[in-house]
CSV table of C-alpha atoms in Angstrom, one decimal:
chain,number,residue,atom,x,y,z
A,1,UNK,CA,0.0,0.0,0.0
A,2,UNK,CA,1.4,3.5,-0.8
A,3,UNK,CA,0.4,7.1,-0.9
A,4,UNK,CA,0.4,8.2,-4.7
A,5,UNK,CA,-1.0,11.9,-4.2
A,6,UNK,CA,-2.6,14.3,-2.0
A,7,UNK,CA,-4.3,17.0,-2.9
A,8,UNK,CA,-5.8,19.6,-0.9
A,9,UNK,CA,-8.4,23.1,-1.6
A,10,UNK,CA,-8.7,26.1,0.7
A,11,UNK,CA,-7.4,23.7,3.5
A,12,UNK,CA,-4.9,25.7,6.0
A,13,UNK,CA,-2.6,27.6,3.8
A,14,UNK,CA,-3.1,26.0,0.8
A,15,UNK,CA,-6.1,26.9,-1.7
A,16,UNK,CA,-5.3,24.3,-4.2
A,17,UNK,CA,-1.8,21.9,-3.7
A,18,UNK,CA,-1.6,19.0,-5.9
A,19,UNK,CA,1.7,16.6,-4.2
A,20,UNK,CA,2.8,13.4,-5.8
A,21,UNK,CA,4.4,11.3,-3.0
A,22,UNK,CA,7.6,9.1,-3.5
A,23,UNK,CA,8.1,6.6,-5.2
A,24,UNK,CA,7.6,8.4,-8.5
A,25,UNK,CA,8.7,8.3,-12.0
A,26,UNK,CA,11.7,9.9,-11.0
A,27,UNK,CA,12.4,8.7,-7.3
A,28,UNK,CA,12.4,5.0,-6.3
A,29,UNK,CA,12.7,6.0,-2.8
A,30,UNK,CA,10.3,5.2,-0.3
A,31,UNK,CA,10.8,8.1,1.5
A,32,UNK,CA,9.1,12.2,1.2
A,33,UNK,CA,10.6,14.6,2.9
A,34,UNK,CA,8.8,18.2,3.0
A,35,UNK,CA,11.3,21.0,4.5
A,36,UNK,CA,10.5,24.7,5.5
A,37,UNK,CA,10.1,27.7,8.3
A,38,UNK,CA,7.8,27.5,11.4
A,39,UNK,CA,4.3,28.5,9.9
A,40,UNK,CA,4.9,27.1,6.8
A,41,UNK,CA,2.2,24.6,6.2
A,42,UNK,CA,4.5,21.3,6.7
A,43,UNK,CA,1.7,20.2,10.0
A,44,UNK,CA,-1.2,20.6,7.8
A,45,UNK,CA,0.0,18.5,5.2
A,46,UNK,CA,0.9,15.3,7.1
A,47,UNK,CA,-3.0,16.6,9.8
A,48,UNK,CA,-4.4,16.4,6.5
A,49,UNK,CA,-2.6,12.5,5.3
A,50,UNK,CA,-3.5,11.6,8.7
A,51,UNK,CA,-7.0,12.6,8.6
A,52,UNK,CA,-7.6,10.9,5.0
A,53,UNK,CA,-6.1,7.8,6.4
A,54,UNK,CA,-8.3,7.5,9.4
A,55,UNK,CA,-11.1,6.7,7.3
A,56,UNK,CA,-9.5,3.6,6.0
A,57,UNK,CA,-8.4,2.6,9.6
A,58,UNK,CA,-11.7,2.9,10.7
A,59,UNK,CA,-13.7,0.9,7.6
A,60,UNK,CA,-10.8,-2.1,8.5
A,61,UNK,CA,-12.0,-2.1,12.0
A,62,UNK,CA,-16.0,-2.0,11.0
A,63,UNK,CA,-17.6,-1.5,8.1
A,64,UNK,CA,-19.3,1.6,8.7
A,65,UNK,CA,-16.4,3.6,10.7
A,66,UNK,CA,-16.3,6.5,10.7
A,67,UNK,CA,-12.6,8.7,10.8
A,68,UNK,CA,-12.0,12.0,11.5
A,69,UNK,CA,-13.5,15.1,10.3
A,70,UNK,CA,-11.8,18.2,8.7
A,71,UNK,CA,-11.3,20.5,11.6
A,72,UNK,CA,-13.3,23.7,11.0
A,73,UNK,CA,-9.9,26.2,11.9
A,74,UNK,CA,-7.9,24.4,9.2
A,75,UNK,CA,-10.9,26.1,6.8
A,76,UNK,CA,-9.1,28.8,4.9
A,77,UNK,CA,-10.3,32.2,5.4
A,78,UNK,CA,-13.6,33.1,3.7
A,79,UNK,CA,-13.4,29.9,1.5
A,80,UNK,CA,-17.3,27.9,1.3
A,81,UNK,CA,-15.6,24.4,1.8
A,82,UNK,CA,-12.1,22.6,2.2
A,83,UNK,CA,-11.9,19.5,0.4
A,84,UNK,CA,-8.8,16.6,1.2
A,85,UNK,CA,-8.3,14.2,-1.8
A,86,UNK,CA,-6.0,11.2,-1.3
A,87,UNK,CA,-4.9,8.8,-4.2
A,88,UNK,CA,-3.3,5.5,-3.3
A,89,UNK,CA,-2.2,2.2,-4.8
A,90,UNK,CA,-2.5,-0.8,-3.4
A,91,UNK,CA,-1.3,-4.5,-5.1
A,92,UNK,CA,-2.1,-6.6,-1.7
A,93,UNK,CA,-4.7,-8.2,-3.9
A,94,UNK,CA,-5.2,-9.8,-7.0
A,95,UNK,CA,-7.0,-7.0,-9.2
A,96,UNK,CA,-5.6,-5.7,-13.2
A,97,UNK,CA,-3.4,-3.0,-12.4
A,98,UNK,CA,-6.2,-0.4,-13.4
A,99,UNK,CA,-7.9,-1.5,-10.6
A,100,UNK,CA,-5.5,-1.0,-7.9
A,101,UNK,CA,-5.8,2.3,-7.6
A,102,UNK,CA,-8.1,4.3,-4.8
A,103,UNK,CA,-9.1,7.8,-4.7
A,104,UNK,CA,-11.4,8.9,-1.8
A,105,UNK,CA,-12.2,12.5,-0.4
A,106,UNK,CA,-12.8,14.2,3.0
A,107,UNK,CA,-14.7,17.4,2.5
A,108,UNK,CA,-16.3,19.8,5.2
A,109,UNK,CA,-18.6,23.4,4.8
A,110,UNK,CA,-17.8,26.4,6.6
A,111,UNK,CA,-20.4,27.0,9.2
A,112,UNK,CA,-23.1,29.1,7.6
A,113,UNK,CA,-22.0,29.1,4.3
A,114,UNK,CA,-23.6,26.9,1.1
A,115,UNK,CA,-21.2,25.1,-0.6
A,116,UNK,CA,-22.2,22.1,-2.7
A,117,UNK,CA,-19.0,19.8,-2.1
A,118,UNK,CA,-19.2,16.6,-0.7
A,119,UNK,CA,-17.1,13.5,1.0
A,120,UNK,CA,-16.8,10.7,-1.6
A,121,UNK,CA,-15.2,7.3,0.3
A,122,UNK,CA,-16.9,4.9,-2.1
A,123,UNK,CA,-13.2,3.8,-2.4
A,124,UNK,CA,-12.1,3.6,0.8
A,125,UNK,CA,-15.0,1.1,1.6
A,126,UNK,CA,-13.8,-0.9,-1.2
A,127,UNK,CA,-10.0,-0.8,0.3
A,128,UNK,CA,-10.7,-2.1,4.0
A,129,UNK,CA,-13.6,-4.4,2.5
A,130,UNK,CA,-10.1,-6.1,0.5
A,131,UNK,CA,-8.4,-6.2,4.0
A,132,UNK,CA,-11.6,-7.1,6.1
A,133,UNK,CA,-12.1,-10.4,3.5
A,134,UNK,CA,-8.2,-10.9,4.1
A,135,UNK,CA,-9.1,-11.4,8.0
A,136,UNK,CA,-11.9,-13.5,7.3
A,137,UNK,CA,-10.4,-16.2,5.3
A,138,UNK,CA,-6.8,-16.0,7.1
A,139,UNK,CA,-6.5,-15.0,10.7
A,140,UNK,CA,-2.6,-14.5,10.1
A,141,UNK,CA,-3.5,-12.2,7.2
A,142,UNK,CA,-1.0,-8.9,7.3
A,143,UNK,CA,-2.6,-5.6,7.4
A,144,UNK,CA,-1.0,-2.0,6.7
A,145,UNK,CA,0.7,-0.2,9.8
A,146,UNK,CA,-0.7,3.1,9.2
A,147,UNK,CA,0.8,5.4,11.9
A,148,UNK,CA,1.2,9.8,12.6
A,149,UNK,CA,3.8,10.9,15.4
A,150,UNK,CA,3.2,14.3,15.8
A,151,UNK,CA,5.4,17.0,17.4
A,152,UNK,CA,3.9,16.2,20.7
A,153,UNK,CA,5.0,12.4,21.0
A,154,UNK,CA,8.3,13.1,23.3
A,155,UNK,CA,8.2,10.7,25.9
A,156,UNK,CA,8.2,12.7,29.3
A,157,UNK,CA,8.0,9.6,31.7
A,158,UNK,CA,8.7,6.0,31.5
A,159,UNK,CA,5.1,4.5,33.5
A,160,UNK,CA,6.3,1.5,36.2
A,161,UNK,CA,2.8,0.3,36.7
A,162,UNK,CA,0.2,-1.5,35.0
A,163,UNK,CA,-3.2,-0.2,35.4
A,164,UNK,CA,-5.6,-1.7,32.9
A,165,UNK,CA,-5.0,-4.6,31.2
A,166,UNK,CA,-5.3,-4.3,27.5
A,167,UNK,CA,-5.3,-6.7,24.7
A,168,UNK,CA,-3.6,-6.7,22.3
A,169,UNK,CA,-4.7,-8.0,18.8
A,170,UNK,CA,-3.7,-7.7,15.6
A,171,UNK,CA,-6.3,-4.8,14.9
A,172,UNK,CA,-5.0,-3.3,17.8
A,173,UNK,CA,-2.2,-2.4,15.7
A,174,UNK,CA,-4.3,0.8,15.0
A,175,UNK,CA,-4.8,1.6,18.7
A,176,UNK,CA,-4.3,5.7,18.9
A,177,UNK,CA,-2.2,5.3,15.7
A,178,UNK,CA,-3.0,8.6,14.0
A,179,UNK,CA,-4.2,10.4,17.2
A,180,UNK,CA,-1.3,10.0,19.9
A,181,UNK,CA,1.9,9.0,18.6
A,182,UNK,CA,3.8,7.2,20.6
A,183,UNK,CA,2.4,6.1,23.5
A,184,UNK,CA,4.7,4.5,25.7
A,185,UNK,CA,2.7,2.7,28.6
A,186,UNK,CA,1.2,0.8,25.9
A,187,UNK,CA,4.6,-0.1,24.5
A,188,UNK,CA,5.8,-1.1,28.0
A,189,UNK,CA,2.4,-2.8,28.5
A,190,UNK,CA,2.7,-4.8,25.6
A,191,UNK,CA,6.6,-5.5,25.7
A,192,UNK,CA,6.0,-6.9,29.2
A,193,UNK,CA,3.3,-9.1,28.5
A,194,UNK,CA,5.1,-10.6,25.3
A,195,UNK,CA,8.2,-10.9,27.7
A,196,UNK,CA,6.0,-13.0,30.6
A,197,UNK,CA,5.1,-15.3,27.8
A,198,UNK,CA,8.7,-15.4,26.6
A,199,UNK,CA,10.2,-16.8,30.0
A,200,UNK,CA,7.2,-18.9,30.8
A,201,UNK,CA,7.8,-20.7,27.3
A,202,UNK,CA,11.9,-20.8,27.9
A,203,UNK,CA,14.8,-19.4,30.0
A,204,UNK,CA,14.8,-15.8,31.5
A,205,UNK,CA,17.5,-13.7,31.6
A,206,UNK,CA,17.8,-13.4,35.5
A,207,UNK,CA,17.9,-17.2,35.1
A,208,UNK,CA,20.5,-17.5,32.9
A,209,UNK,CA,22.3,-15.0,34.8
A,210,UNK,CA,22.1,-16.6,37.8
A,211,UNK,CA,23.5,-19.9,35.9
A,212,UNK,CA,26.1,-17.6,34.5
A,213,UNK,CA,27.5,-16.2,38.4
A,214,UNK,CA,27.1,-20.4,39.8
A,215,UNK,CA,28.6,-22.4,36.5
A,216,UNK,CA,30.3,-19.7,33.9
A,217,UNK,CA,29.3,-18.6,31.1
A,218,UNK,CA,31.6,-21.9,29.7
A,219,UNK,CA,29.7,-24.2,31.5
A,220,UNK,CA,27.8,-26.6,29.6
A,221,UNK,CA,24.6,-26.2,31.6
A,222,UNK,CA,25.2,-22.4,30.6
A,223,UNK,CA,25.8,-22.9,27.0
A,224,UNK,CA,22.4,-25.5,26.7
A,225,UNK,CA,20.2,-23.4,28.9
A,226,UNK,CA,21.6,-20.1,26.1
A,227,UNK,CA,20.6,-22.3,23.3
A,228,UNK,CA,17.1,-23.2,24.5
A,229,UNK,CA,16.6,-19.2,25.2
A,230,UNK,CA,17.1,-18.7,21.5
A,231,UNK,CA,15.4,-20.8,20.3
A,232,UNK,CA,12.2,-20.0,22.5
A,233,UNK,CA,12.8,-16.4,21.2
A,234,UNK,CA,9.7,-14.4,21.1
A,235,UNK,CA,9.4,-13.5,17.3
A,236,UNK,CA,7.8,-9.9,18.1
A,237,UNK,CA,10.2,-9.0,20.7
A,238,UNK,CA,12.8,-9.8,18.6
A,239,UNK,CA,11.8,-7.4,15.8
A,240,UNK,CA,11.0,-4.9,18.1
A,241,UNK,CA,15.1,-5.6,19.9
A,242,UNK,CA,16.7,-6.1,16.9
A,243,UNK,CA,14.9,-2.8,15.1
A,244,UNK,CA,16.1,-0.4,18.5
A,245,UNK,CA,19.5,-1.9,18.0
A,246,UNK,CA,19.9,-0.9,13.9
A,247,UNK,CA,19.0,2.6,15.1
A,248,UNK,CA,21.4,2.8,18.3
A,249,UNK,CA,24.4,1.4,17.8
A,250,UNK,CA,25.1,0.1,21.5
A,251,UNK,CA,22.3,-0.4,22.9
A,252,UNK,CA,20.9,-3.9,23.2
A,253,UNK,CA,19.1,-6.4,25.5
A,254,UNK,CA,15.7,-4.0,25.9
A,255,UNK,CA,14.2,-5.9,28.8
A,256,UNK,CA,12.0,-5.3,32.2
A,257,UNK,CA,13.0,-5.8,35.3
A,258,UNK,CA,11.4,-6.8,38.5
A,259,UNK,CA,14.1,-5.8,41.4
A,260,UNK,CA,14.7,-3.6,43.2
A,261,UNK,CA,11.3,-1.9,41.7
A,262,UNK,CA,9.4,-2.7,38.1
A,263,UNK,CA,11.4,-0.4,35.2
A,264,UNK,CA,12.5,-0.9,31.6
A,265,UNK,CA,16.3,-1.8,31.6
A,266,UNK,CA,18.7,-1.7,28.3
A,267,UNK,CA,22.4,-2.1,27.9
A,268,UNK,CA,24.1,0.8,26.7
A,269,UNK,CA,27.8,0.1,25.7
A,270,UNK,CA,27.7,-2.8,28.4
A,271,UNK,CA,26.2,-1.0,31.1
A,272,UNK,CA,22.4,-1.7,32.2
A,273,UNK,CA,20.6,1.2,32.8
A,274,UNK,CA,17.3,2.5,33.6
A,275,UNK,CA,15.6,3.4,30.6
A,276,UNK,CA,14.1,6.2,32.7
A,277,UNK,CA,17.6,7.8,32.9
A,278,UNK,CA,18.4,7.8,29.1
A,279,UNK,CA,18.6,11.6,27.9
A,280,UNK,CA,15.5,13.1,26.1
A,281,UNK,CA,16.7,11.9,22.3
A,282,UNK,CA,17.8,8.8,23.1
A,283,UNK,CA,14.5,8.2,24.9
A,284,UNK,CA,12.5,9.2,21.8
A,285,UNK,CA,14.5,7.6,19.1
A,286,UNK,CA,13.7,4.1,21.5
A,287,UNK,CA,9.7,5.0,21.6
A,288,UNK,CA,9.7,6.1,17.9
A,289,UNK,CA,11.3,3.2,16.5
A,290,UNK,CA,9.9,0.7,19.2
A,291,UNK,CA,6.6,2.1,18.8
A,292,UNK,CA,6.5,1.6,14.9
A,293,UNK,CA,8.6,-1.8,15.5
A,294,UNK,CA,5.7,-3.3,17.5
A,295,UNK,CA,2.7,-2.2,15.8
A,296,UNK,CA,4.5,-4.2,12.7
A,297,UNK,CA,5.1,-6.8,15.0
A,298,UNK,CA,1.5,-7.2,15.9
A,299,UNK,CA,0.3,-6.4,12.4
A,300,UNK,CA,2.7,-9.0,10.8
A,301,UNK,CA,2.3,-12.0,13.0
A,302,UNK,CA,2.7,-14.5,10.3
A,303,UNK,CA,5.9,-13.0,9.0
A,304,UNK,CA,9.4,-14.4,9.6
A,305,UNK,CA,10.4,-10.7,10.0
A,306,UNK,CA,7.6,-8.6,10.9
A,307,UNK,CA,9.9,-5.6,10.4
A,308,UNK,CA,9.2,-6.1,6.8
A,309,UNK,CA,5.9,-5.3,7.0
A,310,UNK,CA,3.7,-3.0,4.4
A,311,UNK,CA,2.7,0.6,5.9
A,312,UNK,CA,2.7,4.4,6.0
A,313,UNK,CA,4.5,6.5,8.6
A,314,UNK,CA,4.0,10.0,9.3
A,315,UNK,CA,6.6,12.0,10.9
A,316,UNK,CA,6.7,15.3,12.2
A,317,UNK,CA,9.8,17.1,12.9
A,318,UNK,CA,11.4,13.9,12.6
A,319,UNK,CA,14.8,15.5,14.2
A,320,UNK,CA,13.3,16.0,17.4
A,321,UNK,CA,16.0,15.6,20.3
A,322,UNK,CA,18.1,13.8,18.5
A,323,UNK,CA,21.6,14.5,17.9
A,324,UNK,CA,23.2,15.3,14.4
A,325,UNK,CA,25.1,11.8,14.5
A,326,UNK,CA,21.7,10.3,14.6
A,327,UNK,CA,20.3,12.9,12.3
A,328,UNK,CA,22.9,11.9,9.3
A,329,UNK,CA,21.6,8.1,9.4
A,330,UNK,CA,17.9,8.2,10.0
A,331,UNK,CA,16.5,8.1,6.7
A,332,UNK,CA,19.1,5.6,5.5
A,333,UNK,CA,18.0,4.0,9.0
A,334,UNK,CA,14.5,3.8,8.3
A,335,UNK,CA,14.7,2.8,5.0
A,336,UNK,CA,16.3,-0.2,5.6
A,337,UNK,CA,14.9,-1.0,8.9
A,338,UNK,CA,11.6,-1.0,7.1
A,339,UNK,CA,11.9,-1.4,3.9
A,340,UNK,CA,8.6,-1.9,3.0
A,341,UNK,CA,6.9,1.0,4.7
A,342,UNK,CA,6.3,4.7,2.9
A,343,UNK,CA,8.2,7.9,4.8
A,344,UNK,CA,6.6,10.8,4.4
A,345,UNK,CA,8.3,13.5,6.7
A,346,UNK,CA,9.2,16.9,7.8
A,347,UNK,CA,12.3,18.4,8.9
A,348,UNK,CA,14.4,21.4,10.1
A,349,UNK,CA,17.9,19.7,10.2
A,350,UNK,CA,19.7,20.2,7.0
A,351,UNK,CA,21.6,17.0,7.9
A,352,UNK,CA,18.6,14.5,7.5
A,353,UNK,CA,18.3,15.6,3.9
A,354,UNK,CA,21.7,15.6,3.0
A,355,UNK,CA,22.8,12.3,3.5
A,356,UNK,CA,20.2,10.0,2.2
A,357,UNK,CA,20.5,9.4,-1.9
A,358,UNK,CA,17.5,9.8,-4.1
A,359,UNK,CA,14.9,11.2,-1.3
A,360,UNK,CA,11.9,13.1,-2.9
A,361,UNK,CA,12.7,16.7,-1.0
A,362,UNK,CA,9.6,19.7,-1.0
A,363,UNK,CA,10.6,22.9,0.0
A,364,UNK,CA,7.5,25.0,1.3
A,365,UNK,CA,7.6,28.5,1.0
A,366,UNK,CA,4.2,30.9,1.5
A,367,UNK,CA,1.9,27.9,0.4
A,368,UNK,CA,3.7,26.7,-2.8
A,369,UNK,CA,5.5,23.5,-2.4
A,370,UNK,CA,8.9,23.5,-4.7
A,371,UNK,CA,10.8,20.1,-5.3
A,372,UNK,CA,14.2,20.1,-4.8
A,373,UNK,CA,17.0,17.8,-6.1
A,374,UNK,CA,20.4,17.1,-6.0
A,375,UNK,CA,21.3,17.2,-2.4
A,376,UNK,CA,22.9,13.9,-2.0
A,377,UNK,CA,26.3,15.3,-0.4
A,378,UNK,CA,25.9,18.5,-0.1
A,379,UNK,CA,27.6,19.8,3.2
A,380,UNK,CA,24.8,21.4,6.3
A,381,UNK,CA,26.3,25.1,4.7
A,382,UNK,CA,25.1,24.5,1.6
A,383,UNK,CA,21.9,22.7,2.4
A,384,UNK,CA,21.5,25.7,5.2
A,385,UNK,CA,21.8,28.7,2.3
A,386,UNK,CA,20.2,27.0,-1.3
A,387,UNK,CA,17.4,25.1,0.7
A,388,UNK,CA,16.4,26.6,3.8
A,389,UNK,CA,17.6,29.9,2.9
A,390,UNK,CA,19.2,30.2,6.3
A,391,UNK,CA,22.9,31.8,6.7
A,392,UNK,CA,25.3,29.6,7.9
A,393,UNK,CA,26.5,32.3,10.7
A,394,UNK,CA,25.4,35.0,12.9
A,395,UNK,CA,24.1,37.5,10.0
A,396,UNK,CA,26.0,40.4,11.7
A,397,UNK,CA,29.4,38.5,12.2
A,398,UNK,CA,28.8,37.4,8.1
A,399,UNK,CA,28.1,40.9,6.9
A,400,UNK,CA,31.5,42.0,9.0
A,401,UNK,CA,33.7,39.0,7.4
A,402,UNK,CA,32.0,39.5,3.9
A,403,UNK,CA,33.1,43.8,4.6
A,404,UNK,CA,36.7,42.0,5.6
A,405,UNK,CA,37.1,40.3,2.6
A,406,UNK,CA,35.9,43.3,0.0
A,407,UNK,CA,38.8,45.6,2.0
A,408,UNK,CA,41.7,42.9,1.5
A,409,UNK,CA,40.4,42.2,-2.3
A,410,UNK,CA,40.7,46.4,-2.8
A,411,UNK,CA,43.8,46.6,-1.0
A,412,UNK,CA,42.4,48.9,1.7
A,413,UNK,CA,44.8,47.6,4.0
A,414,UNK,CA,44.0,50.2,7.0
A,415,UNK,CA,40.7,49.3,7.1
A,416,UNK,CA,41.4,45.6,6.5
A,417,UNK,CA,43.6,45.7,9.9
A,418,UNK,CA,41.0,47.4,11.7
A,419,UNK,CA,37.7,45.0,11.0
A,420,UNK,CA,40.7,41.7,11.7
A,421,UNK,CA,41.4,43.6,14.8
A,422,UNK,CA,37.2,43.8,16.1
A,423,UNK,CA,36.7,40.2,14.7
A,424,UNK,CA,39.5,38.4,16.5
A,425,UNK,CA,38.7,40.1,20.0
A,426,UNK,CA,35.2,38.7,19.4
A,427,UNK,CA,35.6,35.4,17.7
A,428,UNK,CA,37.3,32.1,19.0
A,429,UNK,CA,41.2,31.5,18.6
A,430,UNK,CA,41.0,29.3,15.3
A,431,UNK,CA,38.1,31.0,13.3
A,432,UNK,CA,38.4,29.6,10.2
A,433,UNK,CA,37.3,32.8,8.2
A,434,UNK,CA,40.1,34.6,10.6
A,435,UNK,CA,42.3,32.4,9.8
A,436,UNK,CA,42.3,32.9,5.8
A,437,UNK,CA,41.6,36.7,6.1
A,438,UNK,CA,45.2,36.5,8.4
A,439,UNK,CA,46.9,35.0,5.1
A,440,UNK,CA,45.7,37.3,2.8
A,441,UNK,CA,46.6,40.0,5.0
A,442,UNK,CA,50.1,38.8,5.4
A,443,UNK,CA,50.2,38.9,1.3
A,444,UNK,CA,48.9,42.0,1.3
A,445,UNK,CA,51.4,43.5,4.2
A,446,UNK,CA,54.1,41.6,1.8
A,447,UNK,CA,53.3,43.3,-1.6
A,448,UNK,CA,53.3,46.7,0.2
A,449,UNK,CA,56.1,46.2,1.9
């Protein structure tokens, strides 16, 4: 299943945006990425994937669902109606290819106002009725992970207890999928109950370390107890462990503990820690990617790797907290982590676009949406000045060192001395700038000397 299109009238910003989605004709990626200033409109577009898509969550759950409505503010201004069109293709089933494609709409009148347009999700009925016949003849019949982390989906607190037991389906895949995020209690919820069923079905890990401290970790009884762990391996866990790991190199054995108190443990370069005392981005990278890791898991049940899973993934700000090493890999990360699942993203970090080949990049500027190629490579400046139109520097400290540079080009020497003079009591010791204006300067010193 993948996004082809959306296209959207007098909705937010936008009075009438027509936006293929990758893969395209020209971009076999998986993977959208939609770049521009606070304001711009990059929220409203995924809101408005989001809100299309809920339909087709709620017609797989019941026939009759019902998804969420176009919210009266995202209206534009004086217009009769905002209309949201999604066009999608989906080759799950056996269908010519002329019939694999679905177009539905979500449309909704200003209050007061006449304005003839109406929802049309004829298509999306047909869509979940393919998926809802799936169930019904195979109860290990895959469905699509369909899933929107918003801004809002940093994880603030890591919950010890278990208040309400949930279950936890395969249709609860969809559980506050395109309304919450990530919700961690019902990750930790769900990862604990998988892990009860692990140990009662083989060897837990405080049992085999316990075997470990008495035999050795040479021991025989060691090395067959290891072996029956293995191979009594939860399959979902796994995905979910071995999906955390690919994104943070160094952390591995995701587990919960019992002692001294109930908590979320993980090794972190050989040292177990509390997953409560991880920093902010290492927290959120583990709920992101654990989060869309298990609803694969659940959704995939019937799949040697569930990781490989069909879906659609909606990520706002998908830099949030997360530090520039981790920034350079994710899309290169996700793509291969989940290779079967559509990106569609927004950004404000030039290094997420710049180091992933042959992403579908939108710059969004006052309501247009511009595509952008060619940045494979491209260093952070350079993505910072011909994409996000953003100088690299303080603008004041730039407009000094480009007035620097004009005086050693004229030969003002004078004048030259004086702007080095202000700029190296205010800049650090080994300003690179500095230190080529100090070159030139010598030159210039030279040839009037």
């Amino acid at each position: 299943m993948e996004i082809h299109r959306l296209m959207l009238k007098n909705v937010g910003r936008f009075s009438d945006l027509d936006i293929p989605i990758a893969p395209t004709a020209d971009h076999f990626t998986n993977v959208t990425v939609i770049v521009g200033n606070n304001g711009a409109g990059k929220t409203t577009l995924l809101k408005s994937l989001a809100t299309s898509l809920s339909w087709l969550v709620a017609r797989i759950r019941t026939e009759k669902g019902l998804g969420s409505p176009i919210a009266n503010e995202v209206i534009q201004n004086r217009a009769p109606a905002a209309v949201i069109t999604i066009a999608m293709t989906d080759i799950s089933h056996d269908a010519p290819p002329e019939d694999l494609g679905f177009v539905w709409s979500i449309a909704r009148s200003t209050r007061g106002r006449k304005s003839g347009v109406h929802s049309d999700l004829a298509e999306v009925s047909l869509l979940a009725d393919h998926y809802r016949s799936r169930m019904t003849s195979d109860e290990k019949a895959s469905l699509p992970l369909i899933a929107y982390y918003p801004v809002e989906r940093s994880v603030l607190e890591i919950p010890l207890k278990i208040r309400t037991r949930h279950t936890f389906d395969q249709l609860d895949g969809y559980d506050n999928a395109l309304n919450r995020g990530v919700d961690f209690r019902r990750f930790f919820e769900w990862f604990r109950q998988r892990e009860d069923s692990e140990n009662e079905s083989g060897v837990s890990d405080n049992a085999l370390a316990e075997i470990s401290e008495k035999f050795g970790p040479d021991s025989d009884v060691w090395k067959t107890l290891s072996n029956l762990k293995a191979s009594s391996r939860d399959r979902q866990l796994t995905a979910v462990r071995s999906a955390i790991a690919a994104f943070m190199p160094g952390f591995t054995n995701l587990r919960v503990q019992r002692k001294p108190r109930l908590h979320m443990a993980i090794d972190k370069d050989g040292v177990t820690l509390n997953v409560a005392q991880l920093s902010q981005g290492e927290k959120s990278m583990m709920a992101l990617v654990g989060d869309i890791a298990r609803r694969l898991a659940m959704m995939n049940q019937s799949l040697d790797n569930p990781l490989h899973g069909d879906g659609i993934v909606l990520i706002d700000e998908v830099d949030l907290h997360l530090h520039p090493k981790w920034q350079r890999s994710l899309i290169r990360q996700l793509s291969e982590t989940f290779p079967n699942c559509q990106f569609v993203l927004t950004t404000h970090s030039p290094l997420v676009i710049s180091d992933a080949k042959d992403v579908l990049v939108y710059v969004l500027n006052d309501g247009e949406l511009h595509e952008h190629n060619g940045l494979y490579g491209l260093d952070a400046n350079q993505v910072l000045l011909e994409v996000m139109d953003t100088d690299i520097r303080n603008s004041d400290v730039q407009k000094r060192l480009n007035r620097l540079m004009e005086r050693l080009q004229n030969g003002d020497l004078e004048a030259a001395k004086k702007l080095y003079a202000e700029l190296t009591d205010e800049l650090s010791e080994g300003h690179l700038e500095l230190a080529k204006a100090a070159l030139l300067l010598r030159k210039l010193e030279l040839r009037r000397a």
